Short mmCIF file of C-alpha atoms in Angstrom, two decimals:
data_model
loop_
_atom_site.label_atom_id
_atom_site.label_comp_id
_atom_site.label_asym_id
_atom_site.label_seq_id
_atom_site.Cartn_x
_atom_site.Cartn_y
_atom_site.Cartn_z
CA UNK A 1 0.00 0.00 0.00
CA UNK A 2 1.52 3.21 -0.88
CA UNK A 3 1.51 6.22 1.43
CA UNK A 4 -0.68 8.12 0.19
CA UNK A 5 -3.37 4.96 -0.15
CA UNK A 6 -2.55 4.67 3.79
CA UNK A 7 -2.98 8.46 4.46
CA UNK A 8 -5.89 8.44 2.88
CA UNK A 9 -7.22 5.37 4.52
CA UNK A 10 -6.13 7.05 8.01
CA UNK A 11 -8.41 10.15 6.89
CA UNK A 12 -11.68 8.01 5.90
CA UNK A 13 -14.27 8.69 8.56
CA UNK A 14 -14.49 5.54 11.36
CA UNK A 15 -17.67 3.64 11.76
CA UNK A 16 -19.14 5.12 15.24
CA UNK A 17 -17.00 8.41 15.68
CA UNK A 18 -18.47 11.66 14.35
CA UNK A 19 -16.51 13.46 11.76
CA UNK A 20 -14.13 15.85 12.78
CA UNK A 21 -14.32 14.33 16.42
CA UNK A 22 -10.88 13.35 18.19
CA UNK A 23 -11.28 10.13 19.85
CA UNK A 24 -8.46 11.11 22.69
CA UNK A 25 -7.51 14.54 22.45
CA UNK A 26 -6.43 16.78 19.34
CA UNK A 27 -4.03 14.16 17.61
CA UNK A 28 -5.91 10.96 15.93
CA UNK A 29 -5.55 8.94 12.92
CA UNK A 30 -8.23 11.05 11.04
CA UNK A 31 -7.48 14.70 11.65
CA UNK A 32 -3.51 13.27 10.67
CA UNK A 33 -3.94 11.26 7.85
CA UNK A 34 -5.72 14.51 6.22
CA UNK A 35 -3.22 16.65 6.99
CA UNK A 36 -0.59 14.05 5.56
CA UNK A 37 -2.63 13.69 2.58
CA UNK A 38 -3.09 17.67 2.09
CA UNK A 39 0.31 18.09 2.45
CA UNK A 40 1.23 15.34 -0.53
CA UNK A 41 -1.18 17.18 -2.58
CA UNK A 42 0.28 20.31 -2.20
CA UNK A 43 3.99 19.14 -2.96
CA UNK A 44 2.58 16.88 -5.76
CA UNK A 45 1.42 20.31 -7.40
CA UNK A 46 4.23 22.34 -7.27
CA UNK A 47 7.02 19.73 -8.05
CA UNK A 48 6.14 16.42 -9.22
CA UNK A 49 9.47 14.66 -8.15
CA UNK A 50 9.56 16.63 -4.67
CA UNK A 51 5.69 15.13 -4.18
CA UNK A 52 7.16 11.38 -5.01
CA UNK A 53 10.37 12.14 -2.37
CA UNK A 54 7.37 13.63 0.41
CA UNK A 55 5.66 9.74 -0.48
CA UNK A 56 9.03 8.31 0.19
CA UNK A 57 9.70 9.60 3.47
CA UNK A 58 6.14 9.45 4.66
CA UNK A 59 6.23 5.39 4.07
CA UNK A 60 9.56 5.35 5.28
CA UNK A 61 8.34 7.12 8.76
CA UNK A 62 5.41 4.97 8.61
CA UNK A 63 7.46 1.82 8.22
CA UNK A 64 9.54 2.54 11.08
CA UNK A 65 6.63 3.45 13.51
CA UNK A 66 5.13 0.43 12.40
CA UNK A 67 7.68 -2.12 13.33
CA UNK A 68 7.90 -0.43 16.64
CA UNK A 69 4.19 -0.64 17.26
CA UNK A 70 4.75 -4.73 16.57
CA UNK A 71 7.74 -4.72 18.34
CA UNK A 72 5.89 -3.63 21.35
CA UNK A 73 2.98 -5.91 21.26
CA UNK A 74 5.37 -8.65 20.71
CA UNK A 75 7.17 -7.92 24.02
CA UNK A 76 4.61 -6.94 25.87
CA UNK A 77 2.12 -10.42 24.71
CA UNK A 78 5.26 -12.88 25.04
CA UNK A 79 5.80 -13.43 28.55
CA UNK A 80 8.31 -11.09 30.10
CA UNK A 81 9.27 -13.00 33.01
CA UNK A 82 9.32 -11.53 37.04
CA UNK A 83 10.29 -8.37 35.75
CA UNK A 84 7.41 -7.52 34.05
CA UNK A 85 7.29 -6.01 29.77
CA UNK A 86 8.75 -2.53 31.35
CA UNK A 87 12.14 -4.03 31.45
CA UNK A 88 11.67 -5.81 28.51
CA UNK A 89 10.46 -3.14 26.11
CA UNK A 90 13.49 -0.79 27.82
CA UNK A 91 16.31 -3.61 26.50
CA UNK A 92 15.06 -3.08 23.23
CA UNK A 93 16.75 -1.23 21.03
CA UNK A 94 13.77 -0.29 18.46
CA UNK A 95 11.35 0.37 21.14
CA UNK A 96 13.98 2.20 23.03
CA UNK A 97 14.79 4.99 19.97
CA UNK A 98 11.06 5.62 19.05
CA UNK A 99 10.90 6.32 23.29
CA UNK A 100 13.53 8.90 22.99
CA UNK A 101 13.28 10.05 20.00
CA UNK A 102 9.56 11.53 21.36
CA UNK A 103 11.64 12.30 25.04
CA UNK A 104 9.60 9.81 26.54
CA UNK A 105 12.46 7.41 27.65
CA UNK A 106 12.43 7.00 31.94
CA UNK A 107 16.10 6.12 31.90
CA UNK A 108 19.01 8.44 31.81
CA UNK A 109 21.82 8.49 29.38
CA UNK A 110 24.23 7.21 31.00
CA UNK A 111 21.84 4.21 32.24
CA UNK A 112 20.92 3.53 28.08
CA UNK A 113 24.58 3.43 27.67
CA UNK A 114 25.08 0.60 29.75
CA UNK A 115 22.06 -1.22 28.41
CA UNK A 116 23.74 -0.49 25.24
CA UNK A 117 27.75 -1.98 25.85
CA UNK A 118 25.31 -4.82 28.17
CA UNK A 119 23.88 -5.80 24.58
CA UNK A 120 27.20 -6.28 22.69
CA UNK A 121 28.60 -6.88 25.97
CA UNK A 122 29.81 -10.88 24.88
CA UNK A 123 31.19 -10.60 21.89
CA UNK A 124 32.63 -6.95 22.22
CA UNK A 125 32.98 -5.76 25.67
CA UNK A 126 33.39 -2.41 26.01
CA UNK A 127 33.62 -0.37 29.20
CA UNK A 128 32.83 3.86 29.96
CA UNK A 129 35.61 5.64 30.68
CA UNK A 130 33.52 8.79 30.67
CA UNK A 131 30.63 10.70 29.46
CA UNK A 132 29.93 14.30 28.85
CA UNK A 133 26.64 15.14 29.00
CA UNK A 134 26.86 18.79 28.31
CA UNK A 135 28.86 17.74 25.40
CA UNK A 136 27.65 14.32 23.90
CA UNK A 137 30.74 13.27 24.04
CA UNK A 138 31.46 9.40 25.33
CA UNK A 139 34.71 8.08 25.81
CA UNK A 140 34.94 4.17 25.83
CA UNK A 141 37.35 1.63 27.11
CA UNK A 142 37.86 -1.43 24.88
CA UNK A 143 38.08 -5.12 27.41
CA UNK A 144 39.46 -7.75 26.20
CA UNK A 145 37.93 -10.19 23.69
CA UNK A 146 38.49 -13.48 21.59
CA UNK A 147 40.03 -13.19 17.97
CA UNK A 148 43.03 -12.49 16.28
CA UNK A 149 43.33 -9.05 17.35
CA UNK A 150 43.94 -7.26 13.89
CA UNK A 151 43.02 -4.01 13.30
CA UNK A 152 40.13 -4.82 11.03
CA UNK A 153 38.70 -6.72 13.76
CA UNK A 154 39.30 -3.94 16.29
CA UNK A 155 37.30 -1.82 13.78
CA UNK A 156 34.54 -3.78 13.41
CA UNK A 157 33.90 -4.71 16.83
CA UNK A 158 33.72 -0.46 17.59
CA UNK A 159 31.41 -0.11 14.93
CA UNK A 160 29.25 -3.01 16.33
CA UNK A 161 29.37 -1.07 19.55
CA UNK A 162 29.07 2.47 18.88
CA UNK A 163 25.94 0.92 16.56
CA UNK A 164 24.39 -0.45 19.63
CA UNK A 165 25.05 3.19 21.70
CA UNK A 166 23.33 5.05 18.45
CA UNK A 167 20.13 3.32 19.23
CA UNK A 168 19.99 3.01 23.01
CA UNK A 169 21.43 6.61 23.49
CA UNK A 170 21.30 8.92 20.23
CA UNK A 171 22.44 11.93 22.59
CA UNK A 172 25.78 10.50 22.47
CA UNK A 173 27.22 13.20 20.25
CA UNK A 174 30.37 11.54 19.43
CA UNK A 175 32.50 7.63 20.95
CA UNK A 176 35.99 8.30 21.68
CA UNK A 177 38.02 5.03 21.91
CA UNK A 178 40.61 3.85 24.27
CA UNK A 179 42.86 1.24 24.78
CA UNK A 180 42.34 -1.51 27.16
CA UNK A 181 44.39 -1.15 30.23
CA UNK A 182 44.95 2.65 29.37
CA UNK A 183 45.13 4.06 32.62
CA UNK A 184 45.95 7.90 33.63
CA UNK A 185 50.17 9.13 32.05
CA UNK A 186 51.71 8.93 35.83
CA UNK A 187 52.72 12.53 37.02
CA UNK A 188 56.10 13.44 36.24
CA UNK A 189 58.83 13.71 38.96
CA UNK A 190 61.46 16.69 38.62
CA UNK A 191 64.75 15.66 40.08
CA UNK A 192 67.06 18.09 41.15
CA UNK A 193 70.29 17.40 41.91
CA UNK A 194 71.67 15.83 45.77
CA UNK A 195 72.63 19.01 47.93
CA UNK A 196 75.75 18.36 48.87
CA UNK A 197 77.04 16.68 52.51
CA UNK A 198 77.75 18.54 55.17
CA UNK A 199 81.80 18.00 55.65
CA UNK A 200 82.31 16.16 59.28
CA UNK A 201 83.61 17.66 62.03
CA UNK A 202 87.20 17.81 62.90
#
């Protein structure tokens, strides 16, 4: 179904709700989908390929939404265990970017960071050595893993990781990387030279 066939679906009028009514609020699927579809229209008008890019992202959007919609009732009709589908829809990484993408996430950033390294955590451990939240910026520490140890492999175990922090914590402005073991350069020591000895007494 193309977009516009689903804006325009959202827009028909709903067996038992008056037209023009919002069934919770001002925002619901009729008042939206005409605005969608309006929008199209008006694009579509002026420039024909800028109306078929509008299309594009609109399904794209729609698309995304919609696979965290069924990612949620998934989790949440699956059996979640003691710790109820709160936990479980927080470990997810789709469910957790549509949450903070719309500021709705209860967790802190530093909290969805850890979720994030805990997710990757097996094959490619990764530690924080700091965060900056007035920057973005998030400074990792690589642990030690399996493998051969080559650079590629360095590579694409970051990229695994910083993958996993881009969807758990898309604040994160920027991962610096460290080495594991780095520690702190040791302050350096001036020496002077040994005053000299008092000459003994005659």
């Amino acid at each position: 179904m193309s977009a516009r066939a689903t804006a325009a679906q959202a827009a028909a009028p709903r067996a038992g709700v008056p037209q023009g009514t919002a069934a919770q609020g001002t925002v619901n699927a009729e008042t939206t989908g005409r605005r969608v579809e309006e929008a199209l229209d008006r694009l579509a008008q002026r420039d024909r390929e800028a109306g078929a890019a509008a299309e594009e992202l609109v399904r794209v959007l729609m698309d995304f939404y919609g696979a965290g919609l069924a990612r949620i009732v998934h989790l949440v009709g699956s059996g979640t265990g003691d710790d109820g589908p709160r936990a479980a829809l927080l470990r997810d990484e789709l469910v957790t970017s549509l949450l903070v993408l719309h500021d709705l996430h209860p967790e802190d950033t530093v909290t969805r960071i850890g979720r994030a390294l805990d997710s990757v955590r097996r094959q490619h451990p990764a530690d924080i050595a700091e965060f900056d939240a007035d920057s973005g910026v998030l400074r990792l520490r690589a642990g030690e893993a399996g493998g051969c140890g080559c650079p590629s492999t360095n590579q694409q175990a970051q990229q695994a990781v910083e993958a996993a922090v881009s969807c758990f914590a898309p604040d994160v402005t920027s991962v610096r990387w460290e080495a594991a073991g780095a520690t702190a350069e040791p302050t350096l020591l001036q020496i002077s030279p040994r005053p000299p000895t008092a000459a003994p007494a005659s």
